[in-house]
Coordinates of C-alpha atoms in Angstrom, one line a residue:
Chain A
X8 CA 0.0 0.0 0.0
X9 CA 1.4 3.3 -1.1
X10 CA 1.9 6.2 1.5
X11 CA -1.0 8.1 -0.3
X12 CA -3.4 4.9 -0.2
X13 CA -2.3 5.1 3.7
X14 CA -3.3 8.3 3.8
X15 CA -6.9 7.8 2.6
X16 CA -7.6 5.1 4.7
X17 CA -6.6 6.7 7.9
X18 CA -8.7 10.2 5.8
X19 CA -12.0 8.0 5.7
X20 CA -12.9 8.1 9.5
X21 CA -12.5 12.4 9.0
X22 CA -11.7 14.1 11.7
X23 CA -11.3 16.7 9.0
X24 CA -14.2 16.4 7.3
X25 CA -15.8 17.9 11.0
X26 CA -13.2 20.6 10.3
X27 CA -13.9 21.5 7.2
X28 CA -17.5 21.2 8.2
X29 CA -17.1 24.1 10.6
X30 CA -14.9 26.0 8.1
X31 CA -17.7 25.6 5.7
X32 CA -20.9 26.5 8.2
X33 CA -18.4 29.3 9.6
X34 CA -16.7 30.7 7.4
X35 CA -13.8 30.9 8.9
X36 CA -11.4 29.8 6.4
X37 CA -7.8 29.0 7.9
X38 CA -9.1 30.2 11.6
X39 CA -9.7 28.3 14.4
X40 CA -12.7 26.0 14.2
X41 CA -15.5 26.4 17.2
X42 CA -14.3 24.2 19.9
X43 CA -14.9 23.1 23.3
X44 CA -18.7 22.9 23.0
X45 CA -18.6 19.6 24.6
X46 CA -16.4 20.4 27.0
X47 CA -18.6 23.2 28.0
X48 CA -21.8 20.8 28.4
X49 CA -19.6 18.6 30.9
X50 CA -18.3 21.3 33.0
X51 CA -22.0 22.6 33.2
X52 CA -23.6 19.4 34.3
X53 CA -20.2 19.1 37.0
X54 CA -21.5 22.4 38.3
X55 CA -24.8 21.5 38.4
X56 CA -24.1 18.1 40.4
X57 CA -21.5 20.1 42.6
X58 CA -24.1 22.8 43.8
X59 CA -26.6 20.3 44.1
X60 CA -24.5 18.1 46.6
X61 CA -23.4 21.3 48.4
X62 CA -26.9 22.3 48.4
X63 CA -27.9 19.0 50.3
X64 CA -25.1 18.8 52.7
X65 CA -26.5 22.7 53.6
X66 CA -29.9 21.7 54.1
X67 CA -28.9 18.9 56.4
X68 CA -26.3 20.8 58.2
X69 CA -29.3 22.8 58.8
X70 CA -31.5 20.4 59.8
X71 CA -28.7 19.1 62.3
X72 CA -28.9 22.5 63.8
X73 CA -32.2 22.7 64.6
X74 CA -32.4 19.2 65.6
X75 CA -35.5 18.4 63.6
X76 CA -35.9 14.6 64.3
X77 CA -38.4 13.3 61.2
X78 CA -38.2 11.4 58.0
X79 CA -37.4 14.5 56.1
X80 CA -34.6 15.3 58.1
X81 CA -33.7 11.4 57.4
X82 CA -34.7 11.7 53.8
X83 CA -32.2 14.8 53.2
X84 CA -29.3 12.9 55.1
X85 CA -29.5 9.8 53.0
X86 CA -29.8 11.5 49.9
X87 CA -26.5 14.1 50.9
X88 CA -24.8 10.5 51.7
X89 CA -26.0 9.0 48.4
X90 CA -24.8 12.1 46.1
X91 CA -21.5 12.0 48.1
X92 CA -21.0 8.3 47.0
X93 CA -22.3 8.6 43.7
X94 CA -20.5 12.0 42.7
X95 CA -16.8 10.9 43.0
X96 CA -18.0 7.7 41.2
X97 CA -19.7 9.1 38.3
X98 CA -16.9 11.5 38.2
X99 CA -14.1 8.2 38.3
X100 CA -16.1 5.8 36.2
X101 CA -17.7 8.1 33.4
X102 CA -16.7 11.8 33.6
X103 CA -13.3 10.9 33.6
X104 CA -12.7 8.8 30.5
X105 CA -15.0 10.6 28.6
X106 CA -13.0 13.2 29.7
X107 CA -9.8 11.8 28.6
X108 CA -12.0 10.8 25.3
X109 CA -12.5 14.1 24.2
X110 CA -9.1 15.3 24.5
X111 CA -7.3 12.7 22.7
X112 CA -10.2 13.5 20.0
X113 CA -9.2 16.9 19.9
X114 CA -5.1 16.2 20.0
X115 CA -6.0 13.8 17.3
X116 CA -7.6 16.3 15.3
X117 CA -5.2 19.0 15.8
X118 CA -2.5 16.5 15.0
X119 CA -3.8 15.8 11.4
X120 CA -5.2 19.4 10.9
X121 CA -1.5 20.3 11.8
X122 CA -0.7 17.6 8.9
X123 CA -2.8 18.4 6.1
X124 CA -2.3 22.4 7.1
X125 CA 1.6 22.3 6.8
X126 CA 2.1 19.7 4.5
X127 CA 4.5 21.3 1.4
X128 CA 2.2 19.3 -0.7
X129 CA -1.5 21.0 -1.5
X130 CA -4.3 19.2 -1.4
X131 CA -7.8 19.1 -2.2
X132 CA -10.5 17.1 -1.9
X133 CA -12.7 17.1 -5.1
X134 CA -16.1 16.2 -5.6
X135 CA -17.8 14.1 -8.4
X136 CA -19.0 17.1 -10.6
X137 CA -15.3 18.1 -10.0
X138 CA -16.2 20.7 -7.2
X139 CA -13.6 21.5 -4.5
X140 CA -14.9 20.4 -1.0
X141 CA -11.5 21.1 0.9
X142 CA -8.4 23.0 0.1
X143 CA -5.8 22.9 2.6
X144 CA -3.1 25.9 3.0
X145 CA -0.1 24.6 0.2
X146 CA -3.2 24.2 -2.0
X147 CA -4.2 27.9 -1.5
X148 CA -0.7 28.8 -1.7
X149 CA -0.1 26.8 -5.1
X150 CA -2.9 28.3 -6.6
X151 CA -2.2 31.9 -5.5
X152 CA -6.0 31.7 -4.3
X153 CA -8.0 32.4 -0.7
X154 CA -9.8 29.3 0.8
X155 CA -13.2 31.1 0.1
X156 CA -11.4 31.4 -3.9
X157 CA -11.3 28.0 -3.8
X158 CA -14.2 25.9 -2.1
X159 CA -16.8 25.3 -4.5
X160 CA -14.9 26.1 -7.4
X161 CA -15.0 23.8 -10.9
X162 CA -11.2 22.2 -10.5
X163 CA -12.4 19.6 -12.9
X164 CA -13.2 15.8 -12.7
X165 CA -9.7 14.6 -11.9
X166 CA -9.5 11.8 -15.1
X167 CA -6.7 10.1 -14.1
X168 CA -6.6 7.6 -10.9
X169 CA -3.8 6.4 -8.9
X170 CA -1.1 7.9 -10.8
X171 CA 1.2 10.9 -11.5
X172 CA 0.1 13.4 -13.8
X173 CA 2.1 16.5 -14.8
X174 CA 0.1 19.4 -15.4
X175 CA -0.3 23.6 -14.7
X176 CA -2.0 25.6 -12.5
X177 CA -2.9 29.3 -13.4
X178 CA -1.8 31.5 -10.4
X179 CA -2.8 34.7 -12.0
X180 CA -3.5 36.0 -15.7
X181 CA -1.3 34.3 -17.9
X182 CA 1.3 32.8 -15.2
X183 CA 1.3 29.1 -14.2
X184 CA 3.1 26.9 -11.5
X185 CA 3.8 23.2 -12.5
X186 CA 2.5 20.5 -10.3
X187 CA 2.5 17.3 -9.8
X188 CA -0.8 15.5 -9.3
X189 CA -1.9 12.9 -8.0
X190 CA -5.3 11.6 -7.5
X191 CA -6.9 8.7 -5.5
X192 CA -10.5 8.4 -4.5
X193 CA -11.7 8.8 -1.1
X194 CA -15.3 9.5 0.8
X195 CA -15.8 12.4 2.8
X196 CA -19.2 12.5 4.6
X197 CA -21.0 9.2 2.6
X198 CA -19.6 10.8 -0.6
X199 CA -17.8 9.9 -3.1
X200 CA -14.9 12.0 -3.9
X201 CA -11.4 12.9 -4.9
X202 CA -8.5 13.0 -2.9
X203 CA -6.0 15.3 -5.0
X204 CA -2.2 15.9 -3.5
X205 CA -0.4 18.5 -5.7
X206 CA 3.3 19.1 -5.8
X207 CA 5.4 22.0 -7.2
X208 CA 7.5 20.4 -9.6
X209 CA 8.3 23.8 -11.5
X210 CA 12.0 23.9 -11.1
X211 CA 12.5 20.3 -12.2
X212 CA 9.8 20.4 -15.0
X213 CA 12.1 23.8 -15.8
X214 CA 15.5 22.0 -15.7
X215 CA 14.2 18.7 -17.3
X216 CA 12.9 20.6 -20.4
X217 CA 16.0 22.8 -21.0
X218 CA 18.0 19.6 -20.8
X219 CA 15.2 17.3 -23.6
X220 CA 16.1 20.7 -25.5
X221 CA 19.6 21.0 -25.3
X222 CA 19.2 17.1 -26.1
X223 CA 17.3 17.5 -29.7
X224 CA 18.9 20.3 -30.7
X225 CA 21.6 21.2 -32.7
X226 CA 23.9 24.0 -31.2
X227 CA 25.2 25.6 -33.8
X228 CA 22.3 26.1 -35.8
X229 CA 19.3 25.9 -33.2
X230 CA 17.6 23.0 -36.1
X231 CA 17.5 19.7 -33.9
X232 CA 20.0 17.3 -34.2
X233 CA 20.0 13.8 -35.1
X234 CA 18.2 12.4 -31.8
X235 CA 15.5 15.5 -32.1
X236 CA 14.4 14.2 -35.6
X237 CA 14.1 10.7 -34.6
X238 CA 12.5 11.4 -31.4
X239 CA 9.7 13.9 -33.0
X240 CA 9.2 12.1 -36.4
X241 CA 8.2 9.0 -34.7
X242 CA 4.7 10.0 -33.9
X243 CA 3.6 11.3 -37.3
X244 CA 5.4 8.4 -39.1
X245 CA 3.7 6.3 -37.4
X246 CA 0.0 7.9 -38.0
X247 CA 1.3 8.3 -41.5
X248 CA 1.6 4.1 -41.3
X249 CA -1.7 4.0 -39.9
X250 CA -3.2 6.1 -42.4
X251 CA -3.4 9.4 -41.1
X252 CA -1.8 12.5 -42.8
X253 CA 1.0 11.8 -45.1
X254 CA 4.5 12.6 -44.9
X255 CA 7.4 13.2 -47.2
X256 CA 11.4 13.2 -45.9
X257 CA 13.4 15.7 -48.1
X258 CA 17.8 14.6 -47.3
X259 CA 19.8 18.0 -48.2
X260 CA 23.4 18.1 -48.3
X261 CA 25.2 21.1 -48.4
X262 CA 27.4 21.1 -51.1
X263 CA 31.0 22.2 -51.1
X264 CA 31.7 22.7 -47.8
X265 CA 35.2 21.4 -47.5
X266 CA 36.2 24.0 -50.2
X267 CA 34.5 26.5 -47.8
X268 CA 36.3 25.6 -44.9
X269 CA 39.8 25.2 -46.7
X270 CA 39.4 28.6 -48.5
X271 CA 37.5 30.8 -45.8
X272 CA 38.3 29.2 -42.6
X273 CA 36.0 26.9 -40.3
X274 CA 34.3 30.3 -38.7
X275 CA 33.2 30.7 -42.8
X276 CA 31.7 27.1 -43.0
X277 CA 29.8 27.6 -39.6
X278 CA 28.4 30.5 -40.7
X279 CA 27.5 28.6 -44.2
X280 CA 25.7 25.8 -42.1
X281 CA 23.9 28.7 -40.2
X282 CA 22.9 30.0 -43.3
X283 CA 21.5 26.8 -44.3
X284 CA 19.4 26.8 -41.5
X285 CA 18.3 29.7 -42.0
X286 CA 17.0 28.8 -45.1
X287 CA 15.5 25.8 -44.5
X288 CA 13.3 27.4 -42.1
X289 CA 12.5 29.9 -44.8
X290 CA 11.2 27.3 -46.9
X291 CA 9.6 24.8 -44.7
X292 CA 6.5 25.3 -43.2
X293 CA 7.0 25.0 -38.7
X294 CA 4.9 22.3 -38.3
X295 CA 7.6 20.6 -40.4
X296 CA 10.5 18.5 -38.5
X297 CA 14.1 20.2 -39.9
X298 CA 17.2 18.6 -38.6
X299 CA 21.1 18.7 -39.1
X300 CA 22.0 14.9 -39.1
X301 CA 25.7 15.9 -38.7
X302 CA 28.1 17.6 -41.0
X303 CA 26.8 19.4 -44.0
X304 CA 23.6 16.9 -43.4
X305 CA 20.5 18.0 -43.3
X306 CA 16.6 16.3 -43.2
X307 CA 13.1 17.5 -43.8
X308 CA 10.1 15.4 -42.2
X309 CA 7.3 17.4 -44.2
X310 CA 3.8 16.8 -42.3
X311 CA 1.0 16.9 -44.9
X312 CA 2.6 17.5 -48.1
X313 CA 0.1 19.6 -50.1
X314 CA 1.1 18.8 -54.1
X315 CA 4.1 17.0 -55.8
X316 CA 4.0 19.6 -58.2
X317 CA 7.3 21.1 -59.2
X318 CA 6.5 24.3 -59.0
X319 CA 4.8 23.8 -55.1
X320 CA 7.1 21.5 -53.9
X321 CA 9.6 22.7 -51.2
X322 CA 13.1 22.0 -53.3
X323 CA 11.8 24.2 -56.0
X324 CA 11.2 26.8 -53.1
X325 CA 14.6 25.9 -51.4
X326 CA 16.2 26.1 -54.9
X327 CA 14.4 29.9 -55.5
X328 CA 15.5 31.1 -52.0
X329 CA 19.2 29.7 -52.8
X330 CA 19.6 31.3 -56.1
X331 CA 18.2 34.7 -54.1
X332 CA 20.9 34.8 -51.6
X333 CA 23.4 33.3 -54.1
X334 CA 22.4 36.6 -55.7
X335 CA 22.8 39.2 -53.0
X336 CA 26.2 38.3 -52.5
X337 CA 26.2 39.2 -49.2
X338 CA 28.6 36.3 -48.0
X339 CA 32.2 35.1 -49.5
X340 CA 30.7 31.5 -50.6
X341 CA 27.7 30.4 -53.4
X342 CA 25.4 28.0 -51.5
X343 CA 24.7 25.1 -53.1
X344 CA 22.5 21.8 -52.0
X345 CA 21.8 18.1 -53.7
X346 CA 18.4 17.0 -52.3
X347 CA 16.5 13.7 -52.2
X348 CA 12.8 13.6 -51.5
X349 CA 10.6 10.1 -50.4
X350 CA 7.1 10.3 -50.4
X351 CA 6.4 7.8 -47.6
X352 CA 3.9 5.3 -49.0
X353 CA 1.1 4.1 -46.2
X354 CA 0.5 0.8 -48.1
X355 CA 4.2 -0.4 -47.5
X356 CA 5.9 -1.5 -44.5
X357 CA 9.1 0.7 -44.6
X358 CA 10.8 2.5 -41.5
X359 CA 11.7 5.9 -41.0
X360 CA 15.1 4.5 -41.2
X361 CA 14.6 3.0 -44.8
X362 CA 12.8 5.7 -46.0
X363 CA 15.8 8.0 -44.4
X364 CA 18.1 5.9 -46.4
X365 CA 16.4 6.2 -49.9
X366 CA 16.2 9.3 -49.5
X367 CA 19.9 10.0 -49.0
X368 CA 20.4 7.8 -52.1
X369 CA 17.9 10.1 -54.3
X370 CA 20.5 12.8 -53.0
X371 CA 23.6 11.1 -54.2
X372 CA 22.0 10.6 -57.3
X373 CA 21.2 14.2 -57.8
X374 CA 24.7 15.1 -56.8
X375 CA 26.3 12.7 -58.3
X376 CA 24.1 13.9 -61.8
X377 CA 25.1 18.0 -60.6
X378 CA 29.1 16.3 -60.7
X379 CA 28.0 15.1 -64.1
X380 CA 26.6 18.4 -65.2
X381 CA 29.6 20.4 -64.0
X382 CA 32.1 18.2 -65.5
X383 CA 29.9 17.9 -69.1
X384 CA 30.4 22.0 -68.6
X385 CA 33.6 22.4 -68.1
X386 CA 34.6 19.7 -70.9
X387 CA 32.6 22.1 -73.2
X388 CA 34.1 25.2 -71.9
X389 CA 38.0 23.4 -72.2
X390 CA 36.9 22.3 -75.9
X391 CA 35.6 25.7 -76.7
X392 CA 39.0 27.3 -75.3
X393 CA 41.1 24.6 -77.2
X394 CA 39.1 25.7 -80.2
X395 CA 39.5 29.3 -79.8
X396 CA 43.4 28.8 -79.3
X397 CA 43.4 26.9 -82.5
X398 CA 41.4 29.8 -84.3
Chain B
X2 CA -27.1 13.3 -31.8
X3 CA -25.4 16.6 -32.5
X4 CA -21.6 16.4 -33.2
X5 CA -19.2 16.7 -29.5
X6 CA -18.0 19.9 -28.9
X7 CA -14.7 20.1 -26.8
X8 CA -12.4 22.8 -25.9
X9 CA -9.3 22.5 -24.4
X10 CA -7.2 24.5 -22.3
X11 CA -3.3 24.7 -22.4
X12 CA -0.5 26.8 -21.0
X13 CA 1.7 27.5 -24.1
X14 CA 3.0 25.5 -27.2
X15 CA 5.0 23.3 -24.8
X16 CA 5.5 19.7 -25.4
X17 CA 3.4 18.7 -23.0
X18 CA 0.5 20.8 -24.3
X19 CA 1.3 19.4 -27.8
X20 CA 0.8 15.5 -26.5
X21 CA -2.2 16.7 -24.8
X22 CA -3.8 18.6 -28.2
X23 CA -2.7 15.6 -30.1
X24 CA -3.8 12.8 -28.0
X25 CA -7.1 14.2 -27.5
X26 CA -7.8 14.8 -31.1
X27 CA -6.2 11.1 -31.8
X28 CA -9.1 9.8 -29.3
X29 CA -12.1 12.5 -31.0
X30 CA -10.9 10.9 -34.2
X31 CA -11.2 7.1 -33.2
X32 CA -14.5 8.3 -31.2
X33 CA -16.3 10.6 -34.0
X34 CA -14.2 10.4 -37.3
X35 CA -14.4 14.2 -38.2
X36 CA -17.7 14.6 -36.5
X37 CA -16.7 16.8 -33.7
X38 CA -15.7 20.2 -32.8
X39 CA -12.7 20.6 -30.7
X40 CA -11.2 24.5 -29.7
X41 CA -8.1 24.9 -28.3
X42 CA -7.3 27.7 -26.1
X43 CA -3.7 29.0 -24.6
X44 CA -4.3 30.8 -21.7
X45 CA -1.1 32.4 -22.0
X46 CA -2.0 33.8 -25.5
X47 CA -5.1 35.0 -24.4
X48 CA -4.5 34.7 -20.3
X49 CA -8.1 36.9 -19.3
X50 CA -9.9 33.3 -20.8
X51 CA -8.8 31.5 -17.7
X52 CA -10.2 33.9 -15.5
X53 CA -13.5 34.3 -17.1
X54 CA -14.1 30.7 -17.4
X55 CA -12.9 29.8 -14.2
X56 CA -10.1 27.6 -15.0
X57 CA -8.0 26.7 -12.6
X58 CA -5.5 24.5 -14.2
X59 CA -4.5 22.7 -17.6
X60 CA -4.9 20.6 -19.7
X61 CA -8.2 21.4 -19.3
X62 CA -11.1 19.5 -21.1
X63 CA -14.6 20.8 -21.2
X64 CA -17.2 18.7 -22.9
X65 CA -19.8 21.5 -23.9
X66 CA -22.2 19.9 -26.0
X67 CA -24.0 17.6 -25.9
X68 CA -25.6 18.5 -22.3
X69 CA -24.8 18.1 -19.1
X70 CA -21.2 19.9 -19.3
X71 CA -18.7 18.0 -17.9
X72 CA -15.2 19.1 -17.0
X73 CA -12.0 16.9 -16.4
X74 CA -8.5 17.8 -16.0
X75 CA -5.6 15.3 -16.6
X76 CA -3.6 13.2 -18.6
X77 CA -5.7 13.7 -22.2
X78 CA -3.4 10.2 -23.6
X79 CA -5.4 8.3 -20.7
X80 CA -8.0 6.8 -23.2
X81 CA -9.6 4.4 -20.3
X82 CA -10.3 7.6 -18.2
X83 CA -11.5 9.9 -20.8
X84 CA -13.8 6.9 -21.9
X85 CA -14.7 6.5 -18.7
X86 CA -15.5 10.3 -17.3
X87 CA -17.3 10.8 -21.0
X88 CA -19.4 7.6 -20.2
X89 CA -18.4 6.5 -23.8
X90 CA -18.2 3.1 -25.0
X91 CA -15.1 1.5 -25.3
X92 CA -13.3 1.3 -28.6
X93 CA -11.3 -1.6 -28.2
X94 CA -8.4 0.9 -29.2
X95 CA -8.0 2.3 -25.3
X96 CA -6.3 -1.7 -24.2
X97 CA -4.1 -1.1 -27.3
X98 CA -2.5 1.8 -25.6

């Protein structure tokens, strides 16, 4: 049994649901509760028994006096002796323990008030519509609210039992604390109901998603790395497998960027892949998953490819917004890229991997066919010069 | 019977409120097909829409039609709860999870 689990069970007998009964007929939020009625009613009745016994030994401290020698007199004495017998009795065998009874009730209750009231840990006790019955002090704190803020409030129907959810709560207009929360049902006065413990988990939830970023990204240029592409293109390659939206994976290689390096330094060829970047994320829509593999390696997951067509299609963009900045001139090196692009096909069976993989080859191809080119060129342009030397 | 209407309320374009957006509409999907009307709304894009609807924390799912109104907070991938605090019938697709 888990320490929560513990907690309910020991929750179900509710000492605090009299609390929070008072707190709620009261309205006394985080005061103190009434207390002490009971304890009023006993002393009363002790009084009462008190006088009445003094009272008795009076009358018959009288009646000694004036020596009056009848059944009343008789009558009086007995029932003085009586009440002194049963007094000390009553007060030994009942008064006493119940006595004793209603203190250890009220330590007990004071001791789990003291509990919920300075536990780190906010809780809240939520109804079946999802109203909140009970919101202890962390709770109030946590969600920058007053108990009167709170109680009776829509929190929601907590949807998930018995286990950890991560989620926000809104402190104010647009600012939120992240909690923990953890939910496992309860009863509170023959009713159903949640039993909600929430934890401030900001600083991790902080420090853990700096790190998954620092993790998927790529440094240099801010595209995510290897591990970022395969970690977010899972999801929609799968639903592209089980026939939701399609998805096409575009490999880019940066061409030339030893000769970059070599000729303008290694600060030059960062600044080329930066570039590169740059222009990816000019021509890709951002719901589309751009990564730098490593090296001059680059990858496009594209999420709902619209058309094929070469004048919509992405390289024909990536090619236009190339040929622009080649154009400005603005930088001591001409950009150039050989692309691949794999439509993924939802009746087959093959993995991002695969697809990843004949995608790069389409790339080779193209660069290997842009070597081609070049060479085809510059075998025209030595024949041409070889031609004109001749002339 | 009329088409679902949802709306949902995150905190931001973080990843957690992108599994939550994308989990529920994966479960509206399996539920309804494209028969159902889901609105998602960042309180921190427009933070007064917390206030005025009361919400106290996200993800935040309010079922608005058809009557009554229910609304849950949680984990949105739990497909067994959401069935269950819809009162849906199960899929089948919430034990594949």
């Amino acid at each position: 049994m888990s320490r929560h689990q513990q907690g309910s069970t020991y929750f179900a007998p509710s000492p605090l649901g009299s609390e929070v009964n008072d707190r709620l007929s009261n309205g006394a939020g985080h005061g103190n509760p009434a207390r002490g009625t009971s304890y009023s009613a006993l002393r009363i009745i002790l009084a009462v028994i008190a006088i009445a016994f003094a009272a008795e030994v009076v009358v018959m401290l009288i009646l000694a006096q004036v020596a009056i020698d009848s059944l009343v007199a008789e009558a009086f004495a007995d029932a003085a002796m009586l009440t002194t017998i049963i007094a000390p009795a009553l007060y030994f065998i009942v008064f006493r323990p119940l006595l004793a009874l209603i203190r250890e009730h009220r330590h007990s209750k004071e001791s789990f008030r003291a509990i919920v009231d300075k536990s780190d840990d906010g809780i809240l006790l939520v109804g079946q519509s999802g109203i909140v019955r009970f919101a202890n002090h962390a709770a109030t704190h946590l969600l920058n609210r007053k108990y009167e803020q709170l109680v009776c409030k829509n929190f929601g129907l907590p949807i998930s039992e018995d286990k950890t959810t991560e989620i926000d709560l809104v402190t104010g207009a647009g600012m939120t604390v992240t909690a923990e929360m953890r939910v496992l049902s309860t009863h509170w006065h023959n009713e159903s109901c949640f039993l909600v413990t929430l934890r401030d988990v900001t600083a991790n939830a902080n420090l853990r998603e700096k790190l998954r970023e620092q993790s998927l990204h790529d440094e240099l240029t801010g595209l995510h790395n290897r591990r970022g592409f395969f970690t977010l293109s899972e999801r929609p390659f799968k639903m592209a497998q089980r026939g939701g939206p399609r998805v096409r994976l575009c490999f880019i290689d940066l061409d030339g960027m030893k000769p970059i390096n070599d000729v303008h330094g290694h600060d030059c060829g960062d600044l080329a892949l930066k570039d590169t970047a740059a222009l990816l994320r000019d021509t890709f829509r951002e719901t589309d998953i751009i990564a730098r593999l490593g090296g001059d390696e680059f990858a496009v997951l594209c999420l709902s490819p619209a058309s094929t067509t070469e004048e919509t299609s992405p390289i024909a963009r990536l090619q236009e917004r190339v040929a622009d900045f080649n154009n400005a001139g603005h930088r001591p090196y001409q950009l150039s890229f050989s692309m691949g692009t794999v439509d993924h096909d939802p009746s087959g069976s093959a993995s991002l991997n695969e697809l990843l993989a004949r995608a790069d080859e389409h790339m080779y191809n193209h660069k290997q066919e842009k070597q081609t080119a070049r060479d085809q060129q510059e075998a025209r342009l030595a024949a041409a010069a070889v031609a004109h030397s001749k002339i | 019977m009329d088409a679902p209407k949802f709306k949902l309320y995150v905190t931001g374009v973080t990843p957690r409120s992108r599994r939550a957006v994308s989990a529920l509409r994966a479960f509206c999907k399996a539920h309804w097909g494209d028969d159902f009307e889901l609105a998602i709304v960042d309180i921190l894009q427009d933070p007064s829409r917390a206030g005025d609807d009361g919400v106290l924390a996200t993800p935040t799912l309010v079922k608005v039609a058809p009557e009554p109104s229910i609304r849950m907070i949680g984990d949105m991938s739990d497909s067994k709860a959401l069935v269950k605090a819809l009162g849906l019938a199960p899929t089948g697709a919430e034990d594949a999870e």
